[in-house]
Structure formats: structure tokens, C-alpha cells
């Protein structure tokens, strides 16, 4: 059977200098993030992409399982920014902004960014980002941005019941399948142009756009990390990528992204 995505079709007329110039495709891998890290260790250049039709061990943060059946876009890209680790984590915002904007531009859907690492459509998660990096002291040797997008996926058929209310796919919201190559090509172009903005103009322009797509600001939210939970109103995301939360007792708390989850309770 033909693969769900043809890399040569993605690379045809691809208007990028770095992103996707080298692309490795596999029908099935454990995790594209692990694969990209292996490629980075072999000195793969910046912009190299590892993409798979399915992942058998796709993962989210803290090793959580990431369902990666056929029809999704599961890929990782190697970057080598000349930035400190604390700056490099901001690439998560860049990636989720690129995904949200591409979905908006190509399919006129109201894709929204959700702190810290999600893109949502119709209040459900359509994409998650996993950033990993290799550092030596304050130097980033490479970063791997893993992006998982539910594209042509029948959620109720492919995902376990507990995700039916939480996850969605572009196929579900559009009511039809889309051409993966077209979407991926536009996304790589968008990611590269935002990466240039980030390197040349800093985080502010990226964050400003990201915030314009964030529907949870001003809403009551619950932030949890392991056993710890905070409830309050999400006031802002600051220039360091931290969530600014007004707690019930009116004190203001800054929560750094890390491995936290955010639940929107009401707006
Ligand atoms: C994430 O983690 O959202 C990051 C996901 C990154 C996946 C990409 S795919 C390419 C690359 N290779 C990898 O191995 N990973 C990256 P987190 O915020 O921890 O969310 C994980 C949670 O999302 C799970 O515990 C489930 O509740 C839910 N989930 C799992 N699979 C999902 C899916 N396909 N769509 C929506 N939600 C999902």
C-alpha cells in the first residue's frame, strides 16, 4: 500500500532554506523524537526532519503515551539555535503558533494555542509538541521539536474512549480528509519563517501572535503538576513563557511551563 505521506511530494517546490531539506521517512518507528536525536548525534544538519506514518512508542511529556495511528502527522525537526536552554524552550510556542496559523490559513478553522504545548480546535486537542534538547552547560548542542497532529484520523475508531472528549482531528472537524503533503509543506514553511522572526526579532513578536490565538487568557483555569494544583484566572503569558495566574486570594503566581497541564474551567 502507498504511504500516507510522500516525502518527495512535500519537498517539491518547498520554499524553505533549511526546514525539510533533508527528510527521513519511515512507515513505523518507536518515536520520531528518538530517531531525530540519533540523526543529530550523527551530525544531521539543522532543519533535518524525521517523519513516520505510525509510531509504536510515541510519547508526550513525562513519557506519557502519544497515540500515533496512520493518518496523523508525526514528525520531529532538528534545530541548532545559538541560544541558552531557557531561551530554547520558547521554541514550543513557535511550533504551536505555526501549527495553529497553518490550520487557520489553509482550512479556515479557529485553531487556538493553549499553554504550554497544545493546539486546540473546538476545545479539543488536535496537536501536542514535545521539545527535547542536548545541552552542555549553558550551550544547546541541538534541540528536537516533536510535533504530533491528528490529521486524517477517525478519533472514535482509533483512540481509546478516555480521549474521545479530549482529542479531535482535522478530519473530524472538517468532515473530510485533507492532503497531508499540502498541509506539511505549508507548516514547514511557516515554521521556518517564524524561526527567522524568533532568531532575528526575539520572542516578543512570536509570543504576541501566540497570545492572539490563545483563548484561555482571562479564563478560570486549573494548573496541575503531579499532586500540586493551582486554580485561578489566567492573566497572561509573560516574556519568559510563564503563565501569570491570579489565585483565589488575589495573589499573582508565575507558573513556568515545564511539565504542567492546564484545564480551562470557565470563561
Ligand atoms: C504532548 O504531551 O502533547 C506532546 C506530544 C508530542 C507528540 C509528538 S509526535 C512526534 C514526536 N515523537 C514523539 O514521540 N512525540 C512527538 P502531553 O502534553 O504530555 O500530552 C499527552 C497526553 O495527551 C496523553 O496523556 C493523552 O491524554 C493525550 N493524547 C495522547 N495521544 C493523543 C493524540 N494523538 N491526540 C490528542 N491527545 C492525545
PDB file of C-alpha atoms and ligand atoms in Angstrom:
ATOM      1  CA  UNK A   1       0.000   0.000   0.000  1.00  0.00           C
ATOM      2  CA  UNK A   2       1.211   3.526  -0.780  1.00  0.00           C
ATOM      3  CA  UNK A   3       2.486   5.511   2.209  1.00  0.00           C
ATOM      4  CA  UNK A   4       0.093   8.101   3.668  1.00  0.00           C
ATOM      5  CA  UNK A   5       2.669  10.828   3.006  1.00  0.00           C
ATOM      6  CA  UNK A   6       5.183  11.040   0.171  1.00  0.00           C
ATOM      7  CA  UNK A   7       8.280  12.950   1.145  1.00  0.00           C
ATOM      8  CA  UNK A   8       9.238  13.810  -2.446  1.00  0.00           C
ATOM      9  CA  UNK A   9       5.842  15.492  -2.869  1.00  0.00           C
ATOM     10  CA  UNK A  10       6.460  17.551   0.274  1.00  0.00           C
ATOM     11  CA  UNK A  11       9.887  18.610  -0.954  1.00  0.00           C
ATOM     12  CA  UNK A  12       8.633  19.540  -4.435  1.00  0.00           C
ATOM     13  CA  UNK A  13       8.711  23.369  -4.624  1.00  0.00           C
ATOM     14  CA  UNK A  14       9.209  23.570  -0.853  1.00  0.00           C
ATOM     15  CA  UNK A  15      10.054  27.219  -0.181  1.00  0.00           C
ATOM     16  CA  UNK A  16      12.433  26.767   2.750  1.00  0.00           C
ATOM     17  CA  UNK A  17      16.188  27.094   3.101  1.00  0.00           C
ATOM     18  CA  UNK A  18      16.644  24.643   5.978  1.00  0.00           C
ATOM     19  CA  UNK A  19      13.441  23.078   7.196  1.00  0.00           C
ATOM     20  CA  UNK A  20      12.790  19.775   5.468  1.00  0.00           C
ATOM     21  CA  UNK A  21      15.710  19.973   3.047  1.00  0.00           C
ATOM     22  CA  UNK A  22      16.735  16.624   4.499  1.00  0.00           C
ATOM     23  CA  UNK A  23      13.818  14.397   5.319  1.00  0.00           C
ATOM     24  CA  UNK A  24      13.847  10.831   6.611  1.00  0.00           C
ATOM     25  CA  UNK A  25      10.628   8.854   6.313  1.00  0.00           C
ATOM     26  CA  UNK A  26       9.707   5.521   7.862  1.00  0.00           C
ATOM     27  CA  UNK A  27       6.494   3.518   7.822  1.00  0.00           C
ATOM     28  CA  UNK A  28       6.912   2.813  11.515  1.00  0.00           C
ATOM     29  CA  UNK A  29       9.308   3.921  14.247  1.00  0.00           C
ATOM     30  CA  UNK A  30       9.276   3.942  18.038  1.00  0.00           C
ATOM     31  CA  UNK A  31       9.367   7.726  18.387  1.00  0.00           C
ATOM     32  CA  UNK A  32      10.428  10.281  15.779  1.00  0.00           C
ATOM     33  CA  UNK A  33      12.000  12.317  18.608  1.00  0.00           C
ATOM     34  CA  UNK A  34      14.349   9.424  19.397  1.00  0.00           C
ATOM     35  CA  UNK A  35      15.075   8.960  15.717  1.00  0.00           C
ATOM     36  CA  UNK A  36      15.820  12.683  15.262  1.00  0.00           C
ATOM     37  CA  UNK A  37      18.151  12.595  18.265  1.00  0.00           C
ATOM     38  CA  UNK A  38      20.048   9.686  16.696  1.00  0.00           C
ATOM     39  CA  UNK A  39      20.310  11.685  13.461  1.00  0.00           C
ATOM     40  CA  UNK A  40      21.503  14.762  15.382  1.00  0.00           C
ATOM     41  CA  UNK A  41      24.184  12.636  17.051  1.00  0.00           C
ATOM     42  CA  UNK A  42      25.300  11.673  13.537  1.00  0.00           C
ATOM     43  CA  UNK A  43      25.651  15.403  12.766  1.00  0.00           C
ATOM     44  CA  UNK A  44      22.492  15.805  10.703  1.00  0.00           C
ATOM     45  CA  UNK A  45      22.186  19.470   9.704  1.00  0.00           C
ATOM     46  CA  UNK A  46      19.754  21.938  11.180  1.00  0.00           C
ATOM     47  CA  UNK A  47      16.290  21.566   9.701  1.00  0.00           C
ATOM     48  CA  UNK A  48      16.532  17.796   9.217  1.00  0.00           C
ATOM     49  CA  UNK A  49      13.148  16.120   9.635  1.00  0.00           C
ATOM     50  CA  UNK A  50      12.312  12.607  10.824  1.00  0.00           C
ATOM     51  CA  UNK A  51       8.762  11.635   9.950  1.00  0.00           C
ATOM     52  CA  UNK A  52       6.832   8.406  10.366  1.00  0.00           C
ATOM     53  CA  UNK A  53       3.499   7.015   9.260  1.00  0.00           C
ATOM     54  CA  UNK A  54       2.979   5.445  12.693  1.00  0.00           C
ATOM     55  CA  UNK A  55       4.844   5.457  15.991  1.00  0.00           C
ATOM     56  CA  UNK A  56       4.837   2.444  18.284  1.00  0.00           C
ATOM     57  CA  UNK A  57       6.200   4.398  21.247  1.00  0.00           C
ATOM     58  CA  UNK A  58       5.115   7.968  20.533  1.00  0.00           C
ATOM     59  CA  UNK A  59       5.386   9.967  23.730  1.00  0.00           C
ATOM     60  CA  UNK A  60       4.250  13.150  25.326  1.00  0.00           C
ATOM     61  CA  UNK A  61       5.833  14.939  28.261  1.00  0.00           C
ATOM     62  CA  UNK A  62       6.923  12.826  31.251  1.00  0.00           C
ATOM     63  CA  UNK A  63       6.824   9.766  28.996  1.00  0.00           C
ATOM     64  CA  UNK A  64       3.027   9.880  28.615  1.00  0.00           C
ATOM     65  CA  UNK A  65       1.718   7.827  25.712  1.00  0.00           C
ATOM     66  CA  UNK A  66       1.053   9.665  22.455  1.00  0.00           C
ATOM     67  CA  UNK A  67      -1.338   7.789  20.165  1.00  0.00           C
ATOM     68  CA  UNK A  68       0.094   7.829  16.656  1.00  0.00           C
ATOM     69  CA  UNK A  69      -2.011   5.808  14.219  1.00  0.00           C
ATOM     70  CA  UNK A  70      -1.885   6.077  10.417  1.00  0.00           C
ATOM     71  CA  UNK A  71      -3.288   9.341   9.045  1.00  0.00           C
ATOM     72  CA  UNK A  72      -1.590  11.678  11.525  1.00  0.00           C
ATOM     73  CA  UNK A  73       1.428  13.892  11.050  1.00  0.00           C
ATOM     74  CA  UNK A  74       4.126  12.648  13.427  1.00  0.00           C
ATOM     75  CA  UNK A  75       7.463  14.326  12.908  1.00  0.00           C
ATOM     76  CA  UNK A  76      10.482  15.826  14.629  1.00  0.00           C
ATOM     77  CA  UNK A  77      12.795  18.533  13.428  1.00  0.00           C
ATOM     78  CA  UNK A  78      16.388  19.172  14.485  1.00  0.00           C
ATOM     79  CA  UNK A  79      17.366  22.743  15.342  1.00  0.00           C
ATOM     80  CA  UNK A  80      20.690  24.147  16.459  1.00  0.00           C
ATOM     81  CA  UNK A  81      19.918  27.633  17.722  1.00  0.00           C
ATOM     82  CA  UNK A  82      22.682  29.695  19.235  1.00  0.00           C
ATOM     83  CA  UNK A  83      20.605  30.218  22.378  1.00  0.00           C
ATOM     84  CA  UNK A  84      20.631  29.279  26.042  1.00  0.00           C
ATOM     85  CA  UNK A  85      18.385  26.405  27.180  1.00  0.00           C
ATOM     86  CA  UNK A  86      15.938  28.850  28.832  1.00  0.00           C
ATOM     87  CA  UNK A  87      15.527  30.648  25.504  1.00  0.00           C
ATOM     88  CA  UNK A  88      15.342  27.436  23.503  1.00  0.00           C
ATOM     89  CA  UNK A  89      12.261  26.191  25.402  1.00  0.00           C
ATOM     90  CA  UNK A  90      10.381  29.049  23.755  1.00  0.00           C
ATOM     91  CA  UNK A  91      10.507  27.063  20.510  1.00  0.00           C
ATOM     92  CA  UNK A  92       7.456  25.206  21.827  1.00  0.00           C
ATOM     93  CA  UNK A  93       5.452  28.426  21.403  1.00  0.00           C
ATOM     94  CA  UNK A  94       6.872  28.896  17.933  1.00  0.00           C
ATOM     95  CA  UNK A  95       5.843  25.378  16.904  1.00  0.00           C
ATOM     96  CA  UNK A  96       2.317  25.581  18.305  1.00  0.00           C
ATOM     97  CA  UNK A  97       1.840  29.007  16.747  1.00  0.00           C
ATOM     98  CA  UNK A  98       2.979  27.654  13.365  1.00  0.00           C
ATOM     99  CA  UNK A  99       0.519  24.752  13.602  1.00  0.00           C
ATOM    100  CA  UNK A 100      -2.401  26.978  14.656  1.00  0.00           C
ATOM    101  CA  UNK A 101      -1.690  29.537  11.961  1.00  0.00           C
ATOM    102  CA  UNK A 102      -1.312  26.945   9.212  1.00  0.00           C
ATOM    103  CA  UNK A 103      -4.607  25.312  10.176  1.00  0.00           C
ATOM    104  CA  UNK A 104      -6.299  28.734  10.159  1.00  0.00           C
ATOM    105  CA  UNK A 105      -4.865  29.784   6.816  1.00  0.00           C
ATOM    106  CA  UNK A 106      -5.437  26.537   4.955  1.00  0.00           C
ATOM    107  CA  UNK A 107      -8.757  25.352   6.380  1.00  0.00           C
ATOM    108  CA  UNK A 108     -10.337  28.477   7.927  1.00  0.00           C
ATOM    109  CA  UNK A 109     -10.703  26.725  11.274  1.00  0.00           C
ATOM    110  CA  UNK A 110     -10.396  28.584  14.567  1.00  0.00           C
ATOM    111  CA  UNK A 111      -7.315  26.760  15.825  1.00  0.00           C
ATOM    112  CA  UNK A 112      -6.205  28.033  19.224  1.00  0.00           C
ATOM    113  CA  UNK A 113      -2.995  27.846  21.205  1.00  0.00           C
ATOM    114  CA  UNK A 114      -3.167  26.510  24.730  1.00  0.00           C
ATOM    115  CA  UNK A 115      -0.412  26.895  27.269  1.00  0.00           C
ATOM    116  CA  UNK A 116       2.009  25.274  27.433  1.00  0.00           C
ATOM    117  CA  UNK A 117       2.237  22.949  24.417  1.00  0.00           C
ATOM    118  CA  UNK A 118      -1.116  22.321  22.721  1.00  0.00           C
ATOM    119  CA  UNK A 119      -3.168  23.412  19.769  1.00  0.00           C
ATOM    120  CA  UNK A 120      -6.883  23.001  20.124  1.00  0.00           C
ATOM    121  CA  UNK A 121      -9.846  23.119  17.772  1.00  0.00           C
ATOM    122  CA  UNK A 122     -13.424  23.088  19.094  1.00  0.00           C
ATOM    123  CA  UNK A 123     -11.983  22.931  22.615  1.00  0.00           C
ATOM    124  CA  UNK A 124     -10.195  19.634  21.915  1.00  0.00           C
ATOM    125  CA  UNK A 125      -6.549  18.812  21.431  1.00  0.00           C
ATOM    126  CA  UNK A 126      -5.542  18.439  17.807  1.00  0.00           C
ATOM    127  CA  UNK A 127      -1.775  18.793  18.316  1.00  0.00           C
ATOM    128  CA  UNK A 128       0.867  18.363  21.005  1.00  0.00           C
ATOM    129  CA  UNK A 129       4.510  19.436  20.996  1.00  0.00           C
ATOM    130  CA  UNK A 130       7.426  17.756  22.735  1.00  0.00           C
ATOM    131  CA  UNK A 131      10.706  19.679  22.893  1.00  0.00           C
ATOM    132  CA  UNK A 132      13.864  17.886  23.942  1.00  0.00           C
ATOM    133  CA  UNK A 133      17.427  19.110  23.826  1.00  0.00           C
ATOM    134  CA  UNK A 134      21.029  18.182  24.393  1.00  0.00           C
ATOM    135  CA  UNK A 135      22.957  20.734  26.378  1.00  0.00           C
ATOM    136  CA  UNK A 136      26.471  21.115  27.668  1.00  0.00           C
ATOM    137  CA  UNK A 137      26.405  23.638  30.460  1.00  0.00           C
ATOM    138  CA  UNK A 138      24.584  26.664  29.086  1.00  0.00           C
ATOM    139  CA  UNK A 139      25.164  25.617  25.487  1.00  0.00           C
ATOM    140  CA  UNK A 140      22.475  23.910  23.419  1.00  0.00           C
ATOM    141  CA  UNK A 141      24.063  21.334  21.129  1.00  0.00           C
ATOM    142  CA  UNK A 142      20.753  20.578  19.439  1.00  0.00           C
ATOM    143  CA  UNK A 143      17.039  20.777  20.066  1.00  0.00           C
ATOM    144  CA  UNK A 144      14.461  18.374  18.732  1.00  0.00           C
ATOM    145  CA  UNK A 145      10.917  19.657  18.313  1.00  0.00           C
ATOM    146  CA  UNK A 146       8.457  16.780  18.098  1.00  0.00           C
ATOM    147  CA  UNK A 147       5.099  17.653  16.613  1.00  0.00           C
ATOM    148  CA  UNK A 148       2.082  15.355  16.619  1.00  0.00           C
ATOM    149  CA  UNK A 149      -1.020  16.440  14.702  1.00  0.00           C
ATOM    150  CA  UNK A 150      -4.229  14.454  14.364  1.00  0.00           C
ATOM    151  CA  UNK A 151      -4.996  14.974  10.702  1.00  0.00           C
ATOM    152  CA  UNK A 152      -6.870  12.200   8.866  1.00  0.00           C
ATOM    153  CA  UNK A 153      -7.933  10.266  11.933  1.00  0.00           C
ATOM    154  CA  UNK A 154     -11.293   8.851  12.960  1.00  0.00           C
ATOM    155  CA  UNK A 155     -10.947   9.568  16.687  1.00  0.00           C
ATOM    156  CA  UNK A 156     -13.619   7.162  17.899  1.00  0.00           C
ATOM    157  CA  UNK A 157     -12.202   4.342  15.808  1.00  0.00           C
ATOM    158  CA  UNK A 158      -8.521   4.888  16.566  1.00  0.00           C
ATOM    159  CA  UNK A 159      -8.343   6.331  20.083  1.00  0.00           C
ATOM    160  CA  UNK A 160      -9.358   4.909  23.463  1.00  0.00           C
ATOM    161  CA  UNK A 161     -12.633   6.130  24.959  1.00  0.00           C
ATOM    162  CA  UNK A 162     -10.996   8.414  27.526  1.00  0.00           C
ATOM    163  CA  UNK A 163      -9.680  10.573  24.683  1.00  0.00           C
ATOM    164  CA  UNK A 164     -12.938  10.953  22.736  1.00  0.00           C
ATOM    165  CA  UNK A 165     -13.909  14.107  24.627  1.00  0.00           C
ATOM    166  CA  UNK A 166     -10.362  15.467  24.843  1.00  0.00           C
ATOM    167  CA  UNK A 167      -8.975  14.936  21.354  1.00  0.00           C
ATOM    168  CA  UNK A 168     -10.071  15.797  17.854  1.00  0.00           C
ATOM    169  CA  UNK A 169      -8.663  15.642  14.347  1.00  0.00           C
ATOM    170  CA  UNK A 170      -8.800  17.832  11.270  1.00  0.00           C
ATOM    171  CA  UNK A 171     -10.818  15.102   9.551  1.00  0.00           C
ATOM    172  CA  UNK A 172     -13.415  15.147  12.332  1.00  0.00           C
ATOM    173  CA  UNK A 173     -13.842  18.944  12.295  1.00  0.00           C
ATOM    174  CA  UNK A 174     -13.704  19.344   8.522  1.00  0.00           C
ATOM    175  CA  UNK A 175     -15.781  16.270   7.778  1.00  0.00           C
ATOM    176  CA  UNK A 176     -13.284  15.169   5.128  1.00  0.00           C
ATOM    177  CA  UNK A 177      -9.704  14.023   4.709  1.00  0.00           C
ATOM    178  CA  UNK A 178      -7.047  16.519   3.675  1.00  0.00           C
ATOM    179  CA  UNK A 179      -3.881  16.127   1.603  1.00  0.00           C
ATOM    180  CA  UNK A 180      -1.099  15.557   4.135  1.00  0.00           C
ATOM    181  CA  UNK A 181       1.657  16.758   1.821  1.00  0.00           C
ATOM    182  CA  UNK A 182      -0.033  20.141   1.231  1.00  0.00           C
ATOM    183  CA  UNK A 183      -0.502  20.681   4.940  1.00  0.00           C
ATOM    184  CA  UNK A 184       3.018  19.594   5.874  1.00  0.00           C
ATOM    185  CA  UNK A 185       4.655  21.736   3.192  1.00  0.00           C
ATOM    186  CA  UNK A 186       2.799  24.856   4.395  1.00  0.00           C
ATOM    187  CA  UNK A 187       3.640  24.021   8.002  1.00  0.00           C
ATOM    188  CA  UNK A 188       7.378  23.660   7.326  1.00  0.00           C
ATOM    189  CA  UNK A 189       7.383  26.998   5.504  1.00  0.00           C
ATOM    190  CA  UNK A 190       5.520  28.645   8.371  1.00  0.00           C
ATOM    191  CA  UNK A 191       7.836  27.134  10.992  1.00  0.00           C
ATOM    192  CA  UNK A 192      10.932  28.312   9.183  1.00  0.00           C
ATOM    193  CA  UNK A 193       9.647  31.858   8.717  1.00  0.00           C
ATOM    194  CA  UNK A 194       8.701  32.079  12.425  1.00  0.00           C
ATOM    195  CA  UNK A 195      12.110  30.648  13.366  1.00  0.00           C
ATOM    196  CA  UNK A 196      13.726  33.521  11.430  1.00  0.00           C
ATOM    197  CA  UNK A 197      11.480  36.020  13.216  1.00  0.00           C
ATOM    198  CA  UNK A 198      12.465  34.458  16.542  1.00  0.00           C
ATOM    199  CA  UNK A 199      16.209  34.484  15.841  1.00  0.00           C
ATOM    200  CA  UNK A 200      16.232  37.995  14.427  1.00  0.00           C
ATOM    201  CA  UNK A 201      13.471  39.749  16.356  1.00  0.00           C
ATOM    202  CA  UNK A 202      13.389  37.762  19.594  1.00  0.00           C
ATOM    203  CA  UNK A 203      10.490  36.081  21.358  1.00  0.00           C
ATOM    204  CA  UNK A 204       8.133  39.095  21.628  1.00  0.00           C
ATOM    205  CA  UNK A 205       6.675  39.018  18.095  1.00  0.00           C
ATOM    206  CA  UNK A 206       6.178  35.243  18.303  1.00  0.00           C
ATOM    207  CA  UNK A 207       4.564  35.482  21.740  1.00  0.00           C
ATOM    208  CA  UNK A 208       2.299  38.343  20.665  1.00  0.00           C
ATOM    209  CA  UNK A 209       0.874  36.253  17.812  1.00  0.00           C
ATOM    210  CA  UNK A 210       0.685  33.159  20.001  1.00  0.00           C
ATOM    211  CA  UNK A 211      -1.336  35.123  22.566  1.00  0.00           C
ATOM    212  CA  UNK A 212      -3.667  36.419  19.882  1.00  0.00           C
ATOM    213  CA  UNK A 213      -4.617  32.774  19.227  1.00  0.00           C
ATOM    214  CA  UNK A 214      -4.851  31.798  22.902  1.00  0.00           C
ATOM    215  CA  UNK A 215      -8.456  31.545  24.017  1.00  0.00           C
ATOM    216  CA  UNK A 216      -7.734  30.663  27.655  1.00  0.00           C
ATOM    217  CA  UNK A 217      -6.430  34.104  28.669  1.00  0.00           C
ATOM    218  CA  UNK A 218      -8.901  35.726  31.038  1.00  0.00           C
ATOM    219  CA  UNK A 219     -10.475  32.351  31.829  1.00  0.00           C
ATOM    220  CA  UNK A 220     -10.620  30.395  35.047  1.00  0.00           C
ATOM    221  CA  UNK A 221      -8.110  27.599  34.845  1.00  0.00           C
ATOM    222  CA  UNK A 222      -6.647  24.781  36.867  1.00  0.00           C
ATOM    223  CA  UNK A 223      -2.942  24.145  36.526  1.00  0.00           C
ATOM    224  CA  UNK A 224      -1.634  20.821  37.735  1.00  0.00           C
ATOM    225  CA  UNK A 225       1.739  19.240  38.097  1.00  0.00           C
ATOM    226  CA  UNK A 226       1.792  15.865  39.773  1.00  0.00           C
ATOM    227  CA  UNK A 227      -0.033  16.293  43.087  1.00  0.00           C
ATOM    228  CA  UNK A 228       0.161  20.091  43.050  1.00  0.00           C
ATOM    229  CA  UNK A 229      -2.815  22.069  41.766  1.00  0.00           C
ATOM    230  CA  UNK A 230      -3.463  25.796  41.447  1.00  0.00           C
ATOM    231  CA  UNK A 231      -6.736  27.401  40.475  1.00  0.00           C
ATOM    232  CA  UNK A 232      -7.162  30.949  39.304  1.00  0.00           C
ATOM    233  CA  UNK A 233      -7.617  33.276  36.383  1.00  0.00           C
ATOM    234  CA  UNK A 234      -5.047  33.083  33.577  1.00  0.00           C
ATOM    235  CA  UNK A 235      -3.982  36.711  33.245  1.00  0.00           C
ATOM    236  CA  UNK A 236      -1.127  36.476  30.791  1.00  0.00           C
ATOM    237  CA  UNK A 237       1.860  34.557  29.458  1.00  0.00           C
ATOM    238  CA  UNK A 238       4.970  36.636  30.110  1.00  0.00           C
ATOM    239  CA  UNK A 239       8.134  37.136  28.089  1.00  0.00           C
ATOM    240  CA  UNK A 240       9.725  34.120  29.759  1.00  0.00           C
ATOM    241  CA  UNK A 241       6.874  31.844  28.660  1.00  0.00           C
ATOM    242  CA  UNK A 242       5.479  31.609  32.209  1.00  0.00           C
ATOM    243  CA  UNK A 243       1.762  31.632  32.889  1.00  0.00           C
ATOM    244  CA  UNK A 244       0.671  34.560  35.057  1.00  0.00           C
ATOM    245  CA  UNK A 245      -2.109  33.312  37.280  1.00  0.00           C
ATOM    246  CA  UNK A 246      -4.302  35.311  39.664  1.00  0.00           C
ATOM    247  CA  UNK A 247      -5.100  32.958  42.523  1.00  0.00           C
ATOM    248  CA  UNK A 248      -8.352  32.954  44.507  1.00  0.00           C
ATOM    249  CA  UNK A 249      -6.755  35.038  47.290  1.00  0.00           C
ATOM    250  CA  UNK A 250      -5.799  37.654  44.672  1.00  0.00           C
ATOM    251  CA  UNK A 251      -2.085  36.893  44.813  1.00  0.00           C
ATOM    252  CA  UNK A 252      -0.329  36.591  41.479  1.00  0.00           C
ATOM    253  CA  UNK A 253       1.691  33.480  40.705  1.00  0.00           C
ATOM    254  CA  UNK A 254       4.073  32.846  37.823  1.00  0.00           C
ATOM    255  CA  UNK A 255       3.996  29.247  36.674  1.00  0.00           C
ATOM    256  CA  UNK A 256       6.821  28.026  34.458  1.00  0.00           C
ATOM    257  CA  UNK A 257       5.845  25.687  31.630  1.00  0.00           C
ATOM    258  CA  UNK A 258       7.805  22.501  32.380  1.00  0.00           C
ATOM    259  CA  UNK A 259       5.553  19.505  32.776  1.00  0.00           C
ATOM    260  CA  UNK A 260       2.351  21.209  33.774  1.00  0.00           C
ATOM    261  CA  UNK A 261      -1.133  20.748  32.392  1.00  0.00           C
ATOM    262  CA  UNK A 262      -3.803  23.373  32.083  1.00  0.00           C
ATOM    263  CA  UNK A 263      -7.535  22.751  32.261  1.00  0.00           C
ATOM    264  CA  UNK A 264      -9.934  25.515  31.244  1.00  0.00           C
ATOM    265  CA  UNK A 265     -12.782  25.646  33.783  1.00  0.00           C
ATOM    266  CA  UNK A 266     -14.763  28.607  32.534  1.00  0.00           C
ATOM    267  CA  UNK A 267     -14.506  31.903  30.722  1.00  0.00           C
TER     268      UNK A 267
HETATM  269  C1  LIG B   1       2.169  16.243  24.269  1.00  0.00           C
HETATM  270  O1  LIG B   1       2.398  15.712  25.510  1.00  0.00           O
HETATM  271  O2  LIG B   1       1.157  16.802  23.931  1.00  0.00           O
HETATM  272  C2  LIG B   1       3.326  16.080  23.317  1.00  0.00           C
HETATM  273  C3  LIG B   1       3.020  15.165  22.190  1.00  0.00           C
HETATM  274  C4  LIG B   1       4.135  15.115  21.184  1.00  0.00           C
HETATM  275  C5  LIG B   1       3.934  14.048  20.148  1.00  0.00           C
HETATM  276  C6  LIG B   1       4.959  14.110  19.071  1.00  0.00           C
HETATM  277  S1  LIG B   1       4.573  13.041  17.737  1.00  0.00           S
HETATM  278  C7  LIG B   1       6.160  13.255  17.061  1.00  0.00           C
HETATM  279  C8  LIG B   1       7.128  13.259  18.235  1.00  0.00           C
HETATM  280  N1  LIG B   1       7.541  11.924  18.589  1.00  0.00           N
HETATM  281  C9  LIG B   1       7.149  11.604  19.827  1.00  0.00           C
HETATM  282  O3  LIG B   1       7.393  10.513  20.396  1.00  0.00           O
HETATM  283  N2  LIG B   1       6.469  12.625  20.372  1.00  0.00           N
HETATM  284  C10 LIG B   1       6.389  13.759  19.474  1.00  0.00           C
HETATM  285  P1  LIG B   1       1.455  15.921  26.776  1.00  0.00           P
HETATM  286  O4  LIG B   1       1.106  17.367  26.929  1.00  0.00           O
HETATM  287  O5  LIG B   1       2.159  15.245  27.875  1.00  0.00           O
HETATM  288  O6  LIG B   1       0.112  15.180  26.410  1.00  0.00           O
HETATM  289  C11 LIG B   1      -0.001  13.771  26.441  1.00  0.00           C
HETATM  290  C12 LIG B   1      -1.461  13.430  26.696  1.00  0.00           C
HETATM  291  O7  LIG B   1      -2.265  13.762  25.539  1.00  0.00           O
HETATM  292  C13 LIG B   1      -1.691  11.945  26.926  1.00  0.00           C
HETATM  293  O8  LIG B   1      -1.520  11.616  28.268  1.00  0.00           O
HETATM  294  C14 LIG B   1      -3.145  11.766  26.462  1.00  0.00           C
HETATM  295  O9  LIG B   1      -4.060  12.170  27.479  1.00  0.00           O
HETATM  296  C15 LIG B   1      -3.281  12.778  25.337  1.00  0.00           C
HETATM  297  N3  LIG B   1      -3.053  12.182  23.999  1.00  0.00           N
HETATM  298  C16 LIG B   1      -2.328  11.096  23.659  1.00  0.00           C
HETATM  299  N4  LIG B   1      -2.304  10.939  22.326  1.00  0.00           N
HETATM  300  C17 LIG B   1      -3.034  11.949  21.807  1.00  0.00           C
HETATM  301  C18 LIG B   1      -3.363  12.362  20.494  1.00  0.00           C
HETATM  302  N5  LIG B   1      -2.909  11.726  19.406  1.00  0.00           N
HETATM  303  N6  LIG B   1      -4.145  13.465  20.356  1.00  0.00           N
HETATM  304  C19 LIG B   1      -4.587  14.174  21.402  1.00  0.00           C
HETATM  305  N7  LIG B   1      -4.297  13.845  22.677  1.00  0.00           N
HETATM  306  C20 LIG B   1      -3.515  12.754  22.878  1.00  0.00           C
END
